[in-house]
PDB file of C-alpha atoms in Angstrom:
ATOM      1  CA  MET M  79      -1.878  19.719   4.677  1.00  0.00           C
ATOM      2  CA  THR M  80      -4.407  19.542   1.833  1.00  0.00           C
ATOM      3  CA  PHE M  81      -7.797  18.072   2.767  1.00  0.00           C
ATOM      4  CA  ILE M  82      -8.008  14.567   1.272  1.00  0.00           C
ATOM      5  CA  VAL M  83     -11.167  12.570   0.583  1.00  0.00           C
ATOM      6  CA  GLY M  84     -10.671   8.818   0.257  1.00  0.00           C
ATOM      7  CA  LEU M  85     -12.989   7.502  -2.458  1.00  0.00           C
ATOM      8  CA  THR M  86     -13.864   3.816  -2.538  1.00  0.00           C
ATOM      9  CA  GLY M  87     -16.618   1.362  -3.408  1.00  0.00           C
ATOM     10  CA  GLY M  88     -17.134  -2.153  -4.659  1.00  0.00           C
ATOM     11  CA  ILE M  89     -16.258  -3.169  -8.196  1.00  0.00           C
ATOM     12  CA  GLY M  90     -18.758  -1.790 -10.719  1.00  0.00           C
ATOM     13  CA  CYS M  91     -20.216   0.801  -8.346  1.00  0.00           C
ATOM     14  CA  GLY M  92     -19.072   3.763 -10.443  1.00  0.00           C
ATOM     15  CA  LYS M  93     -15.918   5.124  -8.784  1.00  0.00           C
ATOM     16  CA  SER M  94     -14.467   6.168 -12.142  1.00  0.00           C
ATOM     17  CA  SER M  95     -17.563   8.179 -13.075  1.00  0.00           C
ATOM     18  CA  VAL M  96     -17.563   9.898  -9.691  1.00  0.00           C
ATOM     19  CA  SER M  97     -13.851  10.685 -10.030  1.00  0.00           C
ATOM     20  CA  GLN M  98     -14.490  12.154 -13.469  1.00  0.00           C
ATOM     21  CA  PHE M  99     -17.214  14.448 -12.149  1.00  0.00           C
ATOM     22  CA  PHE M 100     -14.981  15.679  -9.331  1.00  0.00           C
ATOM     23  CA  ALA M 101     -12.234  16.305 -11.912  1.00  0.00           C
ATOM     24  CA  GLU M 102     -14.665  18.341 -14.021  1.00  0.00           C
ATOM     25  CA  LEU M 103     -15.227  20.517 -10.938  1.00  0.00           C
ATOM     26  CA  GLY M 104     -11.500  21.235 -10.848  1.00  0.00           C
ATOM     27  CA  ILE M 105     -10.464  18.731  -8.200  1.00  0.00           C
ATOM     28  CA  ASP M 106      -7.190  16.813  -8.454  1.00  0.00           C
ATOM     29  CA  ILE M 107      -7.763  13.051  -8.604  1.00  0.00           C
ATOM     30  CA  ILE M 108      -5.203  10.511  -7.461  1.00  0.00           C
ATOM     31  CA  ASP M 109      -6.231   7.008  -8.562  1.00  0.00           C
ATOM     32  CA  THR M 110      -4.310   4.046  -7.160  1.00  0.00           C
ATOM     33  CA  ASP M 111      -5.573   1.809  -9.989  1.00  0.00           C
ATOM     34  CA  VAL M 112      -4.034   4.172 -12.547  1.00  0.00           C
ATOM     35  CA  ILE M 113      -0.793   4.171 -10.564  1.00  0.00           C
ATOM     36  CA  ALA M 114      -0.798   0.359 -10.365  1.00  0.00           C
ATOM     37  CA  ARG M 115      -1.258   0.067 -14.135  1.00  0.00           C
ATOM     38  CA  LYS M 116       1.664   2.450 -14.701  1.00  0.00           C
ATOM     39  CA  LEU M 117       3.858   0.419 -12.338  1.00  0.00           C
ATOM     40  CA  THR M 118       3.053  -2.801 -14.228  1.00  0.00           C
ATOM     41  CA  GLN M 119       3.566  -1.533 -17.772  1.00  0.00           C
ATOM     42  CA  PRO M 120       6.723  -2.573 -19.660  1.00  0.00           C
ATOM     43  CA  ASP M 121       9.716  -1.225 -17.696  1.00  0.00           C
ATOM     44  CA  GLY M 122       7.395  -0.148 -14.874  1.00  0.00           C
ATOM     45  CA  GLN M 123       8.928  -0.044 -11.407  1.00  0.00           C
ATOM     46  CA  ALA M 124       7.123  -3.192 -10.288  1.00  0.00           C
ATOM     47  CA  ILE M 125       7.971  -5.401 -13.278  1.00  0.00           C
ATOM     48  CA  GLY M 126      11.417  -6.523 -12.109  1.00  0.00           C
ATOM     49  CA  LEU M 127      10.091  -7.399  -8.658  1.00  0.00           C
ATOM     50  CA  ILE M 128       7.131  -9.279 -10.155  1.00  0.00           C
ATOM     51  CA  ARG M 129       9.485 -11.223 -12.448  1.00  0.00           C
ATOM     52  CA  ASP M 130      11.703 -12.116  -9.481  1.00  0.00           C
ATOM     53  CA  SER M 131       8.730 -13.296  -7.387  1.00  0.00           C
ATOM     54  CA  PHE M 132       6.462 -14.908  -9.987  1.00  0.00           C
ATOM     55  CA  GLY M 133       8.635 -15.564 -13.030  1.00  0.00           C
ATOM     56  CA  ASP M 134       8.244 -14.574 -16.681  1.00  0.00           C
ATOM     57  CA  ALA M 135       5.063 -16.632 -16.959  1.00  0.00           C
ATOM     58  CA  PHE M 136       3.068 -13.742 -15.524  1.00  0.00           C
ATOM     59  CA  LEU M 137       4.379 -11.193 -18.025  1.00  0.00           C
ATOM     60  CA  THR M 138       3.081 -10.592 -21.543  1.00  0.00           C
ATOM     61  CA  ALA M 139       5.223 -10.680 -24.676  1.00  0.00           C
ATOM     62  CA  ASN M 140       5.819  -6.910 -24.435  1.00  0.00           C
ATOM     63  CA  GLY M 141       7.000  -7.182 -20.813  1.00  0.00           C
ATOM     64  CA  SER M 142       3.942  -5.848 -19.008  1.00  0.00           C
ATOM     65  CA  LEU M 143       2.009  -7.668 -16.306  1.00  0.00           C
ATOM     66  CA  ASP M 144      -0.404 -10.283 -17.643  1.00  0.00           C
ATOM     67  CA  ARG M 145      -3.302  -8.879 -15.649  1.00  0.00           C
ATOM     68  CA  GLU M 146      -5.785 -11.640 -16.443  1.00  0.00           C
ATOM     69  CA  LYS M 147      -3.364 -14.421 -15.559  1.00  0.00           C
ATOM     70  CA  MET M 148      -2.286 -12.674 -12.346  1.00  0.00           C
ATOM     71  CA  ARG M 149      -5.902 -11.955 -11.399  1.00  0.00           C
ATOM     72  CA  ASN M 150      -6.771 -15.636 -11.723  1.00  0.00           C
ATOM     73  CA  GLN M 151      -3.713 -16.557  -9.665  1.00  0.00           C
ATOM     74  CA  VAL M 152      -4.292 -14.172  -6.751  1.00  0.00           C
ATOM     75  CA  PHE M 153      -7.972 -15.028  -6.487  1.00  0.00           C
ATOM     76  CA  SER M 154      -7.175 -18.724  -6.164  1.00  0.00           C
ATOM     77  CA  ASP M 155      -4.070 -18.353  -3.980  1.00  0.00           C
ATOM     78  CA  SER M 156      -4.062 -16.021  -0.958  1.00  0.00           C
ATOM     79  CA  HIS M 157      -0.280 -16.404  -0.585  1.00  0.00           C
ATOM     80  CA  ALA M 158       0.210 -15.134  -4.133  1.00  0.00           C
ATOM     81  CA  ARG M 159      -2.138 -12.227  -3.435  1.00  0.00           C
ATOM     82  CA  ARG M 160      -0.169 -11.190  -0.341  1.00  0.00           C
ATOM     83  CA  LYS M 161       3.089 -11.510  -2.271  1.00  0.00           C
ATOM     84  CA  LEU M 162       1.787  -9.226  -5.035  1.00  0.00           C
ATOM     85  CA  GLU M 163       0.426  -6.730  -2.512  1.00  0.00           C
ATOM     86  CA  LYS M 164       3.805  -6.639  -0.761  1.00  0.00           C
ATOM     87  CA  ILE M 165       5.354  -5.587  -4.071  1.00  0.00           C
ATOM     88  CA  LEU M 166       2.739  -3.102  -5.245  1.00  0.00           C
ATOM     89  CA  HIS M 167       1.403  -1.397  -2.116  1.00  0.00           C
ATOM     90  CA  PRO M 168       4.629   0.372  -1.025  1.00  0.00           C
ATOM     91  CA  LEU M 169       5.279   1.583  -4.593  1.00  0.00           C
ATOM     92  CA  ILE M 170       1.712   2.827  -4.945  1.00  0.00           C
ATOM     93  CA  LEU M 171       1.827   4.607  -1.595  1.00  0.00           C
ATOM     94  CA  LYS M 172       5.107   6.321  -2.508  1.00  0.00           C
ATOM     95  CA  GLU M 173       3.601   7.637  -5.755  1.00  0.00           C
ATOM     96  CA  VAL M 174       0.419   8.757  -3.960  1.00  0.00           C
ATOM     97  CA  ILE M 175       2.495  10.876  -1.570  1.00  0.00           C
ATOM     98  CA  GLU M 176       4.375  12.423  -4.503  1.00  0.00           C
ATOM     99  CA  GLN M 177       1.134  13.300  -6.291  1.00  0.00           C
ATOM    100  CA  ILE M 178      -0.321  14.808  -3.108  1.00  0.00           C
ATOM    101  CA  LYS M 179       2.683  17.157  -2.950  1.00  0.00           C
ATOM    102  CA  GLN M 180       2.019  18.275  -6.533  1.00  0.00           C
ATOM    103  CA  ALA M 181      -1.759  18.767  -6.184  1.00  0.00           C
ATOM    104  CA  ARG M 182      -3.114  22.306  -6.277  1.00  0.00           C
ATOM    105  CA  SER M 183      -6.902  21.994  -5.933  1.00  0.00           C
ATOM    106  CA  PRO M 184      -8.776  23.032  -2.732  1.00  0.00           C
ATOM    107  CA  TYR M 185      -8.991  19.357  -1.755  1.00  0.00           C
ATOM    108  CA  ILE M 186      -7.909  16.036  -3.271  1.00  0.00           C
ATOM    109  CA  VAL M 187      -9.924  12.934  -4.117  1.00  0.00           C
ATOM    110  CA  LEU M 188      -7.826   9.819  -3.535  1.00  0.00           C
ATOM    111  CA  ALA M 189      -9.463   6.798  -5.183  1.00  0.00           C
ATOM    112  CA  VAL M 190      -8.525   3.527  -3.484  1.00  0.00           C
ATOM    113  CA  PRO M 191     -10.643   0.441  -4.321  1.00  0.00           C
ATOM    114  CA  LEU M 192      -9.511  -1.388  -1.148  1.00  0.00           C
ATOM    115  CA  LEU M 193      -9.454   1.664   1.123  1.00  0.00           C
ATOM    116  CA  PHE M 194     -11.022  -0.135   4.083  1.00  0.00           C
ATOM    117  CA  GLU M 195      -9.167  -3.395   3.492  1.00  0.00           C
ATOM    118  CA  THR M 196      -5.788  -1.772   4.167  1.00  0.00           C
ATOM    119  CA  ASP M 197      -4.480   0.673   6.751  1.00  0.00           C
ATOM    120  CA  ASP M 198      -1.994   2.228   4.293  1.00  0.00           C
ATOM    121  CA  TYR M 199      -4.047   5.404   3.953  1.00  0.00           C
ATOM    122  CA  ASP M 200      -5.351   5.866   7.489  1.00  0.00           C
ATOM    123  CA  ASP M 201      -2.882   8.691   8.165  1.00  0.00           C
ATOM    124  CA  ILE M 202      -3.457  10.350   4.798  1.00  0.00           C
ATOM    125  CA  ILE M 203      -7.191  10.756   4.292  1.00  0.00           C
ATOM    126  CA  HIS M 204      -9.363  13.100   6.330  1.00  0.00           C
ATOM    127  CA  ARG M 205     -12.758  11.855   5.167  1.00  0.00           C
ATOM    128  CA  SER M 206     -14.052   8.777   3.356  1.00  0.00           C
ATOM    129  CA  LEU M 207     -16.603   8.562   0.548  1.00  0.00           C
ATOM    130  CA  VAL M 208     -18.228   5.352  -0.673  1.00  0.00           C
ATOM    131  CA  VAL M 209     -19.928   4.947  -4.049  1.00  0.00           C
ATOM    132  CA  ASP M 210     -22.652   2.387  -3.472  1.00  0.00           C
ATOM    133  CA  CYS M 211     -25.146   0.448  -5.576  1.00  0.00           C
ATOM    134  CA  GLU M 212     -27.123  -2.781  -5.432  1.00  0.00           C
ATOM    135  CA  GLU M 213     -24.943  -5.870  -5.771  1.00  0.00           C
ATOM    136  CA  SER M 214     -26.936  -7.089  -8.781  1.00  0.00           C
ATOM    137  CA  ILE M 215     -26.075  -3.819 -10.555  1.00  0.00           C
ATOM    138  CA  GLN M 216     -22.404  -4.217  -9.601  1.00  0.00           C
ATOM    139  CA  ILE M 217     -22.351  -7.638 -11.237  1.00  0.00           C
ATOM    140  CA  SER M 218     -24.157  -6.631 -14.462  1.00  0.00           C
ATOM    141  CA  ARG M 219     -22.073  -3.457 -14.920  1.00  0.00           C
ATOM    142  CA  THR M 220     -18.784  -5.278 -14.393  1.00  0.00           C
ATOM    143  CA  MET M 221     -19.732  -8.125 -16.719  1.00  0.00           C
ATOM    144  CA  ALA M 222     -20.649  -5.639 -19.445  1.00  0.00           C
ATOM    145  CA  ARG M 223     -17.502  -3.556 -18.971  1.00  0.00           C
ATOM    146  CA  SER M 224     -14.859  -6.226 -18.443  1.00  0.00           C
ATOM    147  CA  GLN M 225     -16.226  -9.307 -20.270  1.00  0.00           C
ATOM    148  CA  LEU M 226     -15.878 -11.241 -17.034  1.00  0.00           C
ATOM    149  CA  SER M 227     -18.263 -14.054 -16.119  1.00  0.00           C
ATOM    150  CA  GLU M 228     -20.684 -13.688 -13.238  1.00  0.00           C
ATOM    151  CA  GLN M 229     -18.609 -16.192 -11.266  1.00  0.00           C
ATOM    152  CA  GLN M 230     -15.438 -14.142 -11.820  1.00  0.00           C
ATOM    153  CA  VAL M 231     -17.135 -10.920 -10.729  1.00  0.00           C
ATOM    154  CA  LYS M 232     -18.482 -12.567  -7.594  1.00  0.00           C
ATOM    155  CA  ALA M 233     -14.985 -13.873  -6.825  1.00  0.00           C
ATOM    156  CA  ILE M 234     -13.629 -10.327  -7.018  1.00  0.00           C
ATOM    157  CA  MET M 235     -16.449  -9.056  -4.796  1.00  0.00           C
ATOM    158  CA  ALA M 236     -15.678 -11.803  -2.279  1.00  0.00           C
ATOM    159  CA  GLN M 237     -12.134 -10.424  -1.917  1.00  0.00           C
ATOM    160  CA  GLN M 238     -13.540  -7.051  -0.882  1.00  0.00           C
ATOM    161  CA  ILE M 239     -15.216  -6.236   2.416  1.00  0.00           C
ATOM    162  CA  SER M 240     -18.979  -6.567   2.447  1.00  0.00           C
ATOM    163  CA  ARG M 241     -21.219  -3.788   1.210  1.00  0.00           C
ATOM    164  CA  GLN M 242     -22.720  -3.440   4.692  1.00  0.00           C
ATOM    165  CA  THR M 243     -19.309  -3.066   6.367  1.00  0.00           C
ATOM    166  CA  ARG M 244     -18.212  -0.512   3.772  1.00  0.00           C
ATOM    167  CA  LEU M 245     -21.311   1.603   4.414  1.00  0.00           C
ATOM    168  CA  GLN M 246     -20.806   1.408   8.171  1.00  0.00           C
ATOM    169  CA  LYS M 247     -17.201   2.590   7.931  1.00  0.00           C
ATOM    170  CA  THR M 248     -17.642   5.573   5.627  1.00  0.00           C
ATOM    171  CA  ASP M 249     -18.321   9.244   6.321  1.00  0.00           C
ATOM    172  CA  ASP M 250     -20.201  10.008   3.093  1.00  0.00           C
ATOM    173  CA  ILE M 251     -22.178   7.933   0.583  1.00  0.00           C
ATOM    174  CA  ILE M 252     -23.046   8.438  -3.076  1.00  0.00           C
ATOM    175  CA  THR M 253     -25.821   6.157  -4.326  1.00  0.00           C
ATOM    176  CA  ASN M 254     -25.402   5.049  -7.935  1.00  0.00           C
ATOM    177  CA  ASN M 255     -28.581   3.087  -8.614  1.00  0.00           C
ATOM    178  CA  ARG M 256     -30.135   5.662 -10.932  1.00  0.00           C
ATOM    179  CA  ASP M 257     -29.147   7.776 -13.950  1.00  0.00           C
ATOM    180  CA  ILE M 258     -25.971   9.769 -14.536  1.00  0.00           C
ATOM    181  CA  ASP M 259     -27.653  13.115 -13.735  1.00  0.00           C
ATOM    182  CA  PHE M 260     -28.586  11.884 -10.262  1.00  0.00           C
ATOM    183  CA  LEU M 261     -24.984  10.777  -9.764  1.00  0.00           C
ATOM    184  CA  LYS M 262     -23.635  14.140 -10.907  1.00  0.00           C
ATOM    185  CA  THR M 263     -25.988  16.034  -8.588  1.00  0.00           C
ATOM    186  CA  GLN M 264     -24.699  14.101  -5.583  1.00  0.00           C
ATOM    187  CA  VAL M 265     -21.078  14.816  -6.558  1.00  0.00           C
ATOM    188  CA  THR M 266     -21.830  18.539  -6.849  1.00  0.00           C
ATOM    189  CA  GLN M 267     -23.510  18.575  -3.445  1.00  0.00           C
ATOM    190  CA  LEU M 268     -20.533  16.850  -1.818  1.00  0.00           C
ATOM    191  CA  HIS M 269     -18.114  19.135  -3.664  1.00  0.00           C
ATOM    192  CA  ASN M 270     -19.796  22.162  -2.105  1.00  0.00           C
ATOM    193  CA  LYS M 271     -19.750  20.459   1.293  1.00  0.00           C
ATOM    194  CA  TYR M 272     -16.026  19.699   1.013  1.00  0.00           C
ATOM    195  CA  LEU M 273     -15.262  23.282  -0.023  1.00  0.00           C
ATOM    196  CA  ILE M 274     -16.999  24.503   3.148  1.00  0.00           C
ATOM    197  CA  ILE M 275     -15.029  22.013   5.268  1.00  0.00           C
ATOM    198  CA  CYS M 276     -11.779  23.216   3.642  1.00  0.00           C
ATOM    199  CA  LYS M 277     -12.679  26.855   4.276  1.00  0.00           C
ATOM    200  CA  ASN M 278     -13.550  26.166   7.905  1.00  0.00           C
ATOM    201  CA  LYS M 279     -10.266  24.317   8.415  1.00  0.00           C
ATOM    202  CA  SER M 280      -8.364  27.167   6.788  1.00  0.00           C
ATOM    203  CA  ASP M 281     -10.121  29.743   8.963  1.00  0.00           C
ATOM    204  CA  THR M 282      -9.258  27.743  12.075  1.00  0.00           C
ATOM    205  CA  VAL M 283      -5.598  27.578  11.073  1.00  0.00           C
ATOM    206  CA  ASN M 284      -5.514  31.307  10.360  1.00  0.00           C
ATOM    207  CA  LEU M 285      -6.952  32.073  13.795  1.00  0.00           C
ATOM    208  CA  HIS M 286      -3.933  30.394  15.345  1.00  0.00           C
TER     209      HIS M 286
END
């Protein structure tokens, strides 16, 4: 089975930039956020189930998920959050497995924002990688990118495990407190490390 690195990190830490750099190095990226957006577009696989569970009020005029309205709902209602997760998580996992089968790079980066909050991927990933930065930077980056208020960003962060717990759980860490060149250097270093791990695993298999 292809070696899979689970990429995660708090909101605004820079997972997308890290994914992009790995992609530029020729690595296949599977992003569960991208999959979730596809599932919740008009006629997406999740739309009918969301309509059945939440009603048309949570869909836009074109039939896609009203992401802002749903975000506000799930952050204020844990039951609604679990109901949405029950719809989306199995569909996302199914698509992840399909994309893994199609991947052709030496290893795969699987980006999962809530990697440590769920056990869905425990049997899939071989190594975990956290993109980390100071919480104040998380907040300012997310506010600038998403036009969310500081209170909204903090509410999202509160739904995720703590920064300390995330760092304790992971195998590898990329620090994103500095400039883009520093970030890219760390990605390149880890890329070379993962290639060595893949080669060693392949050599071990060939010996048997």
